[in-house]
Coordinates of N, CA and C in Angstrom, one line a residue:
M706 N 16.1 7.3 16.5 CA 17.2 7.9 15.7 C 17.4 7.3 14.4
D707 N 17.6 7.9 13.2 CA 17.7 7.3 12.0 C 19.0 6.4 12.0
E708 N 18.9 5.1 11.4 CA 19.9 4.1 11.4 C 21.0 4.6 10.5
K709 N 20.7 5.3 9.4 CA 21.8 5.8 8.4 C 22.6 6.9 9.2
F710 N 22.0 7.7 9.9 CA 22.8 8.7 10.7 C 23.8 8.0 11.6
K711 N 23.3 7.0 12.4 CA 24.1 6.2 13.3 C 25.2 5.5 12.6
E712 N 25.0 4.9 11.5 CA 26.0 4.2 10.7 C 27.1 5.2 10.2
E713 N 26.7 6.4 9.7 CA 27.6 7.4 9.2 C 28.4 8.0 10.3
Y714 N 27.7 8.3 11.4 CA 28.3 8.9 12.6 C 29.5 8.0 13.1
K715 N 29.2 6.7 13.1 CA 30.2 5.6 13.6 C 31.3 5.7 12.7
R716 N 31.2 5.7 11.3 CA 32.2 5.7 10.4 C 33.1 6.9 10.5
V717 N 32.5 8.1 10.7 CA 33.2 9.3 10.8 C 34.0 9.3 12.0
Q718 N 33.4 9.0 13.1 CA 34.0 8.9 14.5 C 35.3 8.0 14.4
N719 N 35.3 6.9 13.7 CA 36.4 6.0 13.7 C 37.4 6.0 12.6
N720 N 37.2 6.9 11.6 CA 38.0 7.0 10.4 C 38.3 8.4 10.0
A721 N 39.4 9.0 10.5 CA 39.9 10.3 10.3 C 39.9 10.7 8.8
V722 N 40.4 9.8 8.0 CA 40.5 10.1 6.5 C 39.1 10.2 6.0
Y723 N 38.2 9.4 6.3 CA 36.8 9.5 5.8 C 36.2 11.0 6.3
F724 N 36.4 11.3 7.5 CA 36.0 12.6 7.9 C 36.6 13.7 7.2
L725 N 38.0 13.6 7.0 CA 38.6 14.7 6.2 C 38.1 14.9 4.7
E726 N 37.9 13.7 4.1 CA 37.5 13.7 2.7 C 36.0 14.0 2.5
M727 N 35.1 13.5 3.3 CA 33.7 13.6 3.2 C 33.1 14.9 3.8
Y728 N 33.8 15.4 4.9 CA 33.2 16.5 5.7 C 34.1 17.7 5.8
Y729 N 35.2 17.6 6.2 CA 36.1 18.7 6.6 C 36.4 19.5 5.3
N730 N 36.9 18.8 4.2 CA 37.2 19.5 3.1 C 36.0 20.1 2.3
K731 N 34.9 19.8 2.7 CA 33.6 20.4 2.0 C 33.2 21.6 2.9
V732 N 33.6 21.7 4.1 CA 33.1 22.9 4.8 C 34.2 24.0 5.1
S733 N 35.4 23.5 5.0 CA 36.5 24.3 5.2 C 37.1 25.0 4.1
E734 N 37.7 26.3 4.1 CA 38.3 26.9 3.1 C 39.7 26.4 2.8
N735 N 40.2 25.8 3.9 CA 41.6 25.2 3.7 C 41.7 23.7 3.6
N736 N 41.4 23.3 2.3 CA 41.4 21.9 2.0 C 42.7 21.2 2.1
I737 N 42.6 20.0 2.8 CA 43.8 19.2 2.9 C 43.9 18.2 2.0
E738 N 45.0 18.0 1.2 CA 45.2 16.8 0.4 C 46.5 16.0 1.0
L739 N 46.2 14.8 1.1 CA 47.1 13.9 1.7 C 47.5 12.8 0.6
S740 N 48.8 12.3 0.7 CA 49.2 11.2 -0.1 C 48.7 9.9 0.6
D741 N 48.8 8.8 0.0 CA 48.3 7.6 0.5 C 49.1 7.2 1.8
K742 N 50.3 7.5 1.8 CA 51.2 7.3 3.0 C 50.7 8.1 4.2
E743 N 50.4 9.4 3.9 CA 49.9 10.3 5.0 C 48.5 9.9 5.5
K744 N 47.7 9.4 4.6 CA 46.3 8.9 4.9 C 46.5 7.6 5.9
Q745 N 47.5 6.8 5.6 CA 47.6 5.6 6.4 C 48.1 6.0 7.8
E746 N 49.1 7.0 7.8 CA 49.6 7.4 9.1 C 48.5 8.0 9.9
L747 N 47.5 8.9 9.3 CA 46.5 9.5 9.9 C 45.5 8.4 10.5
F748 N 45.2 7.5 9.6 CA 44.2 6.4 9.9 C 44.7 5.7 11.2
D749 N 46.0 5.2 11.1 CA 46.6 4.5 12.1 C 46.6 5.2 13.4
K750 N 46.8 6.4 13.4 CA 46.9 7.2 14.6 C 45.5 7.4 15.4
H751 N 44.5 7.4 14.6 CA 43.2 7.8 15.1 C 42.1 6.6 15.0
K752 N 42.4 5.5 14.5 CA 41.5 4.5 14.2 C 40.8 3.9 15.5
G753 N 39.5 3.6 15.3 CA 38.8 3.1 16.4 C 39.0 1.4 16.5
V754 N 38.8 0.9 17.5 CA 38.9 -0.6 17.6 C 37.4 -1.1 17.9
P755 N 37.0 -1.9 17.0 CA 35.6 -2.4 17.4 C 35.6 -3.4 18.4
L756 N 34.4 -3.4 19.2 CA 34.1 -4.3 20.2 C 33.2 -5.4 19.9
F757 N 33.5 -6.6 20.3 CA 32.7 -7.7 19.9 C 32.1 -8.4 21.2
D758 N 31.0 -8.8 21.1 CA 30.4 -9.6 22.3 C 30.5 -11.2 22.2
D759 N 31.2 -11.5 21.0 CA 31.5 -12.9 20.7 C 32.7 -13.1 19.9
F760 N 33.6 -13.8 20.4 CA 34.9 -14.0 19.8 C 34.8 -14.4 18.3
S761 N 33.8 -15.1 17.9 CA 33.6 -15.7 16.5 C 33.3 -14.4 15.5
K762 N 32.7 -13.4 16.1 CA 32.5 -12.2 15.4 C 33.8 -11.5 15.2
C763 N 34.8 -11.5 16.1 CA 36.0 -10.9 15.9 C 36.7 -11.6 14.8
I764 N 36.8 -12.9 14.9 CA 37.4 -13.7 13.8 C 36.8 -13.4 12.4
S765 N 35.5 -13.3 12.3 CA 34.9 -13.1 11.0 C 35.4 -11.7 10.5
F766 N 35.3 -10.7 11.4 CA 35.6 -9.4 11.1 C 37.1 -9.3 10.6
N767 N 38.0 -9.9 11.2 CA 39.4 -10.0 10.8 C 39.6 -10.6 9.5
E768 N 38.8 -11.7 9.2 CA 38.9 -12.4 7.9 C 38.4 -11.4 6.8
K769 N 37.3 -10.7 7.2 CA 36.7 -9.8 6.1 C 37.8 -8.7 5.8
I770 N 38.4 -8.2 6.8 CA 39.4 -7.1 6.6 C 40.6 -7.5 5.8
K771 N 41.1 -8.9 6.1 CA 42.2 -9.4 5.3 C 41.8 -9.6 3.8
E772 N 40.6 -10.2 3.6 CA 40.1 -10.3 2.2 C 40.0 -9.0 1.5
L773 N 39.5 -7.9 2.1 CA 39.3 -6.7 1.4 C 40.7 -6.1 1.1
K774 N 41.7 -6.3 2.1 CA 43.0 -5.7 1.8 C 43.7 -6.5 0.6
N775 N 43.4 -7.7 0.6 CA 44.0 -8.6 -0.5 C 43.5 -8.2 -1.8
K776 N 42.3 -7.6 -1.8 CA 41.6 -7.1 -3.0 C 42.1 -5.7 -3.4
G777 N 42.9 -5.2 -2.5 CA 43.5 -3.8 -2.8 C 42.9 -2.7 -2.2
Y778 N 41.9 -2.9 -1.2 CA 41.3 -1.8 -0.5 C 42.3 -1.2 0.5
K779 N 42.2 0.0 0.7 CA 43.1 0.6 1.8 C 42.4 0.7 3.1
D780 N 43.1 0.7 4.2 CA 42.4 0.8 5.5 C 41.2 1.7 5.6
W781 N 41.4 2.9 5.2 CA 40.4 3.9 5.4 C 39.2 3.8 4.4
E782 N 39.3 2.9 3.5 CA 38.3 2.7 2.5 C 37.2 1.5 3.0
I783 N 37.7 0.9 3.9 CA 37.0 -0.3 4.5 C 36.0 0.2 5.7
H784 N 34.8 -0.2 5.6 CA 33.9 0.2 6.7 C 32.9 -1.0 6.9

């Protein structure tokens, strides 16, 4: 199976805002526009939790997330 497909599917599966903006609004006649607050609420309600086989990978992941948030990225923009 194509690796790009797997990566995209994983992102869509765990990020409702990404799904809404990249897929749903493109195929639906009823486009949904959300404020950043609404996007954060949607993301928080449906976000996936990554699994790690090594605790050091979990620490690295959390450091990367913190760094990107400090740069101004919103949760749903991080992948």
